[in-house]
Each structure stands twice: as C-alpha cells, then as structure tokens.
Amino acid sequence: MTIFQKIIDREIPADIVFEDDRVLAFRDIEPQAPVHVLVIPKKPLASVASASAEDRDLLGHLLLVAQHVATREGVADGGFRIVTNIGQDGGQAVEHLHLHVLGGRAMSWPPG
Ligand code: DGP
C-alpha cells in the first residue's frame, strides 16, 4: 500500500484542499513552490502509464480538479504548472498516480 492510499483512507494526515467522490487534493509535504498541491485519483492507478480507456473520464476530471485548485489557490492568472512523473526515469517516488500543481513563482524549462 502506498503512502497516498493511507492518506485516502485517513490513516495518515494531510492538508486536504479538495475532495470529491473520485479525487483527493492535498498539499505536498516537500513543497517546491509557494503553491504545491498533489491531485490524486482515489482509484489506485500507479501512474498515467497504467491507465486505460476506461479511465478517460477520470483523467480528464483530474486535470479539471487541478485547474480548480490552481484557481482557488490564486495562481491561475499568473500561470502555473501541472506535472505528472512516471516511473524511475520520470522521477516518480510514490507509485500512485498524482498531478503536481505548482504555482506562485516563475518556473524554468527544461526540467532537470
Ligand atoms: P513524485 O516524485 O512525483 O512521486 O512525487 C511524490 C511527492 O509526494 C513528493 O513531492 C513528496 C510528496 N509526498 C511524499 N510523501 C508524502 C506524504 O506523506 N504526505 C504528503 N502530503 N506528500 C508526500
């Protein structure tokens, strides 16, 4: 079981900023920007690489929740970033699909 499943199950605490029947959003424990929220599905998908056609609506919903969080956190107008890391080379540490919503500072490109 991943640490994010424990957050979904309320076994460990998190600073939750949004929840509905399919999605949970909470602040990252190691924030990389003034706003850094993780948006995760309650369904235990390991990453986007594990998703299939039946997850089409859920994946769209995750993006819209990320947009909603960015607006509520006050970073939508200035610009923000949505990142999802996949696998070892992608830099994924927690094997439960998550969107990072980062904002509140200027971002550089390309990523390291
Ligand atoms: P990634 O490398 O994409 O798998 O990012 C995982 C993120 O999860 C990382 O930015 C730190 C965050 N994180 C890890 N453990 C916890 C936790 O217990 N609580 C919270 N809120 N965030 C966590």
XYZ file of N, CA and C and ligand atoms in Angstrom:
359
model
N 0.849 -1.200 0.000
C 0.000 0.000 0.000
C 0.889 1.256 0.000
N 0.529 2.244 -0.819
C 1.341 3.465 -0.888
C 0.931 4.453 0.209
N 1.793 5.427 0.419
C 1.517 6.483 1.399
C 0.262 7.280 0.983
N 0.027 7.395 -0.323
C -1.150 8.159 -0.772
C -2.442 7.383 -0.496
N -2.380 6.054 -0.589
C -3.565 5.263 -0.221
C -3.870 5.461 1.263
N -2.834 5.573 2.075
C -3.053 5.811 3.515
C -3.669 7.184 3.757
N -3.314 8.154 2.916
C -3.947 9.486 3.034
C -5.416 9.391 2.622
N -5.703 8.676 1.530
C -7.097 8.478 1.100
C -7.902 7.819 2.216
N -7.307 6.829 2.853
C -8.002 6.062 3.896
C -7.991 6.762 5.258
N -7.377 7.948 5.295
C -7.283 8.741 6.533
C -6.476 8.013 7.619
N -5.545 7.173 7.183
C -4.650 6.513 8.145
C -3.514 7.433 8.546
N -3.128 8.351 7.632
C -2.165 9.385 7.998
C -2.741 10.733 7.584
N -2.374 11.800 8.277
C -2.974 13.100 7.999
C -2.384 13.767 6.757
N -3.145 14.674 6.186
C -2.667 15.508 5.080
C -3.481 16.794 5.109
N -2.902 17.823 4.518
C -3.596 19.117 4.423
C -4.445 19.092 3.142
N -5.659 18.624 3.281
C -6.540 18.398 2.131
C -7.187 19.718 1.712
N -7.097 20.016 0.399
C -7.670 21.267 -0.109
C -8.907 21.024 -0.974
N -9.105 19.794 -1.437
C -10.279 19.473 -2.259
C -10.527 17.980 -2.189
N -11.810 17.612 -2.188
C -12.162 16.192 -2.257
C -13.523 16.047 -2.909
N -13.655 15.029 -3.753
C -14.979 14.595 -4.200
C -14.980 13.070 -4.214
N -15.949 12.478 -4.883
C -16.067 11.019 -4.819
C -14.931 10.294 -5.540
N -14.242 10.966 -6.463
C -13.218 10.292 -7.268
C -11.793 10.779 -7.035
N -11.663 11.948 -6.407
C -10.376 12.641 -6.383
C -10.106 13.245 -5.011
N -8.820 13.291 -4.644
C -8.384 13.979 -3.424
C -7.229 14.911 -3.809
N -7.201 16.105 -3.223
C -6.090 17.039 -3.448
C -5.582 17.523 -2.101
N -4.255 17.472 -1.939
C -3.654 17.859 -0.656
C -2.285 18.471 -0.899
N -1.817 19.242 0.078
C -0.537 19.941 -0.081
C 0.636 18.955 0.013
N 1.615 19.167 -0.894
C 2.820 18.333 -0.893
C 3.609 18.594 0.389
N 4.148 17.528 0.962
C 4.885 17.635 2.226
C 6.249 18.302 2.027
N 6.744 18.296 0.771
C 8.022 18.949 0.450
C 7.781 19.965 -0.672
N 7.125 21.079 -0.360
C 6.698 21.996 -1.430
C 7.871 22.578 -2.213
N 7.724 22.564 -3.533
C 8.749 23.087 -4.447
C 8.361 24.448 -5.009
N 7.285 25.003 -4.516
C 6.798 26.314 -4.950
C 5.843 26.803 -3.860
N 5.536 28.107 -3.856
C 4.613 28.608 -2.830
C 3.285 27.846 -2.801
N 2.793 27.448 -3.968
C 1.640 26.538 -4.048
C 2.141 25.222 -4.633
N 1.953 24.142 -3.915
C 2.323 22.809 -4.420
C 1.314 21.812 -3.856
N 0.369 21.471 -4.716
C -0.725 20.576 -4.331
C -0.649 19.324 -5.197
N -0.928 18.184 -4.610
C -0.997 16.919 -5.334
C -2.457 16.552 -5.545
N -2.812 16.232 -6.773
C -4.172 15.814 -7.103
C -4.117 14.341 -7.482
N -4.840 13.509 -6.754
C -4.747 12.059 -6.979
C -6.142 11.455 -7.158
N -6.213 10.387 -7.958
C -7.474 9.643 -8.029
C -7.597 8.740 -6.800
N -8.800 8.510 -6.366
C -8.996 7.536 -5.280
C -8.775 6.106 -5.803
N -9.008 5.927 -7.088
C -8.707 4.631 -7.712
C -7.192 4.418 -7.690
N -6.720 3.245 -7.266
C -5.280 3.043 -7.106
C -4.543 2.751 -8.413
N -4.472 3.734 -9.307
C -3.658 3.623 -10.517
C -2.220 3.994 -10.170
N -1.251 3.237 -10.672
C 0.153 3.516 -10.333
C 0.662 4.786 -11.010
N 0.231 5.025 -12.242
C 0.677 6.218 -12.981
C -0.185 6.331 -14.233
N 0.074 7.377 -15.014
C -0.632 7.505 -16.298
C -0.332 6.291 -17.182
N 0.849 5.719 -17.029
C 1.218 4.562 -17.848
C 0.351 3.348 -17.550
N -0.295 3.327 -16.398
C -1.166 2.193 -16.040
C -2.617 2.443 -16.409
N -2.933 3.629 -16.897
C -4.328 3.963 -17.198
C -4.757 3.327 -18.510
N -6.066 3.146 -18.656
C -6.597 2.592 -19.902
C -7.801 3.425 -20.333
N -8.425 2.998 -21.418
C -9.538 3.776 -21.970
C -10.655 3.967 -20.950
N -10.836 3.006 -20.057
C -11.916 3.140 -19.066
C -11.630 4.264 -18.076
N -10.388 4.761 -18.049
C -10.014 5.845 -17.139
C -10.079 7.222 -17.815
N -10.579 7.265 -19.037
C -10.586 8.509 -19.805
C -11.262 9.643 -19.039
N -12.438 9.388 -18.507
C -13.178 10.444 -17.813
C -12.464 10.841 -16.517
N -11.924 9.858 -15.817
C -11.198 10.139 -14.570
C -9.972 11.018 -14.844
N -9.233 10.718 -15.912
C -8.043 11.513 -16.231
C -8.418 12.947 -16.571
N -9.508 13.112 -17.313
C -9.983 14.470 -17.607
C -10.407 15.184 -16.342
N -11.064 14.462 -15.469
C -11.515 15.046 -14.208
C -10.334 15.503 -13.356
N -9.266 14.712 -13.331
C -8.064 15.097 -12.573
C -7.526 16.439 -13.062
N -7.490 16.624 -14.385
C -6.988 17.892 -14.929
C -7.895 19.055 -14.547
N -9.199 18.835 -14.592
C -10.122 19.917 -14.236
C -10.039 20.238 -12.750
N -9.816 19.227 -11.916
C -9.628 19.498 -10.482
C -8.320 20.276 -10.272
N -7.284 19.921 -11.021
C -6.020 20.669 -10.926
C -6.244 22.135 -11.298
N -7.011 22.363 -12.354
C -7.345 23.742 -12.754
C -8.111 24.447 -11.639
N -9.070 23.764 -11.058
C -9.890 24.319 -9.973
C -9.012 24.669 -8.764
N -8.103 23.773 -8.423
C -7.202 24.021 -7.285
C -6.340 25.252 -7.572
N -5.794 25.337 -8.788
C -4.949 26.489 -9.135
C -5.727 27.797 -9.011
N -6.969 27.777 -9.437
C -7.807 28.983 -9.325
C -8.046 29.319 -7.866
N -8.420 28.317 -7.080
C -8.711 28.562 -5.656
C -7.480 29.001 -4.879
N -6.312 28.531 -5.311
C -5.060 28.896 -4.631
C -4.522 30.237 -5.125
N -5.181 30.819 -6.144
C -4.825 32.163 -6.588
C -3.661 32.233 -7.561
N -3.330 31.109 -8.228
C -2.184 31.118 -9.144
C -2.590 30.967 -10.613
N -3.882 30.839 -10.880
C -4.306 30.565 -12.261
C -3.995 31.743 -13.186
N -4.204 32.959 -12.712
C -3.987 34.117 -13.591
C -2.507 34.304 -13.920
N -1.655 34.106 -12.941
C -0.224 34.306 -13.153
C 0.436 33.172 -13.917
N -0.207 32.035 -13.949
C 0.345 30.851 -14.614
C 0.807 29.836 -13.587
N 0.733 28.599 -13.978
C 1.118 27.524 -13.065
C 1.567 26.329 -13.886
N 1.970 25.264 -13.213
C 2.442 24.077 -13.923
C 1.758 22.841 -13.361
N 1.386 21.930 -14.255
C 0.880 20.614 -13.878
C 1.897 19.587 -14.365
N 2.385 18.761 -13.441
C 3.404 17.759 -13.775
C 2.942 16.410 -13.261
N 3.164 15.369 -14.049
C 2.988 14.022 -13.508
C 4.220 13.201 -13.862
N 4.923 12.728 -12.864
C 6.130 11.935 -13.054
C 5.741 10.468 -13.211
N 6.447 9.790 -14.098
C 6.102 8.392 -14.395
C 7.364 7.547 -14.351
N 7.392 6.594 -13.438
C 8.459 5.607 -13.397
C 9.801 6.185 -12.957
N 10.797 5.329 -13.015
C 12.124 5.670 -12.481
C 12.742 6.870 -13.194
N 12.817 6.817 -14.515
C 13.430 7.933 -15.235
C 12.579 9.190 -15.168
N 11.295 9.023 -14.953
C 10.411 10.179 -14.819
C 10.490 10.835 -13.454
N 11.208 10.190 -12.531
C 11.369 10.775 -11.205
C 10.207 10.507 -10.264
N 9.450 9.433 -10.526
C 8.296 9.113 -9.680
C 8.748 8.364 -8.434
N 8.391 8.906 -7.269
C 8.750 8.272 -5.996
C 7.582 7.488 -5.402
N 6.376 7.977 -5.589
C 5.190 7.340 -5.000
C 4.366 6.726 -6.129
N 4.169 5.411 -6.062
C 3.515 4.696 -7.167
C 2.000 4.724 -7.037
N 1.476 5.934 -6.990
C 0.033 6.178 -7.065
C -0.083 7.448 -7.900
N -0.773 7.359 -9.029
C -0.861 8.485 -9.959
C -1.139 9.793 -9.220
N -0.378 10.830 -9.534
C -0.615 12.147 -8.934
C -0.199 13.243 -9.898
N -0.994 14.301 -9.912
C -0.628 15.520 -10.622
C -0.064 16.487 -9.607
N 1.131 17.005 -9.883
C 1.666 18.109 -9.085
C 1.095 19.406 -9.665
N 0.510 20.238 -8.846
C 0.067 21.576 -9.256
C 0.988 22.562 -8.546
N 1.811 23.228 -9.346
C 2.846 24.117 -8.803
C 2.595 25.537 -9.285
N 2.693 26.495 -8.385
C 2.497 27.879 -8.789
C 2.986 28.835 -7.731
N 2.927 30.133 -8.087
C 3.336 31.160 -7.142
C 4.762 31.629 -7.343
N 5.431 31.073 -8.332
C 6.763 31.562 -8.721
C 6.965 31.226 -10.189
N 7.943 31.911 -10.814
C 8.245 31.610 -12.226
C 8.971 30.279 -12.319
N 8.597 29.466 -13.286
C 9.191 28.143 -13.493
C 10.202 28.217 -14.639
N 11.203 27.361 -14.582
C 12.155 27.283 -15.688
C 11.859 26.036 -16.535
N 12.461 25.997 -17.689
C 12.342 24.857 -18.608
C 13.639 24.723 -19.373
N 14.179 23.567 -19.664
C 13.613 22.252 -19.372
C 13.839 21.832 -17.929
N 13.104 20.820 -17.478
C 13.299 20.295 -16.131
C 14.647 19.565 -16.053
N 15.204 19.488 -14.871
C 16.492 18.824 -14.702
C 16.375 17.322 -14.713
P 6.832 12.035 -7.220
O 8.326 12.159 -7.195
O 6.222 12.637 -8.475
O 6.370 10.623 -6.959
O 6.320 12.957 -6.034
C 5.897 12.483 -4.803
C 5.600 13.680 -3.951
O 4.876 13.234 -2.814
C 6.811 14.434 -3.425
O 6.779 15.768 -3.949
C 6.653 14.445 -1.923
C 5.218 14.027 -1.725
N 4.986 13.219 -0.536
C 5.624 12.075 -0.191
N 5.130 11.576 0.936
C 4.145 12.428 1.340
C 3.264 12.448 2.448
O 3.276 11.578 3.329
N 2.393 13.480 2.517
C 2.348 14.467 1.563
N 1.445 15.438 1.737
N 3.170 14.474 0.495
C 4.060 13.465 0.384
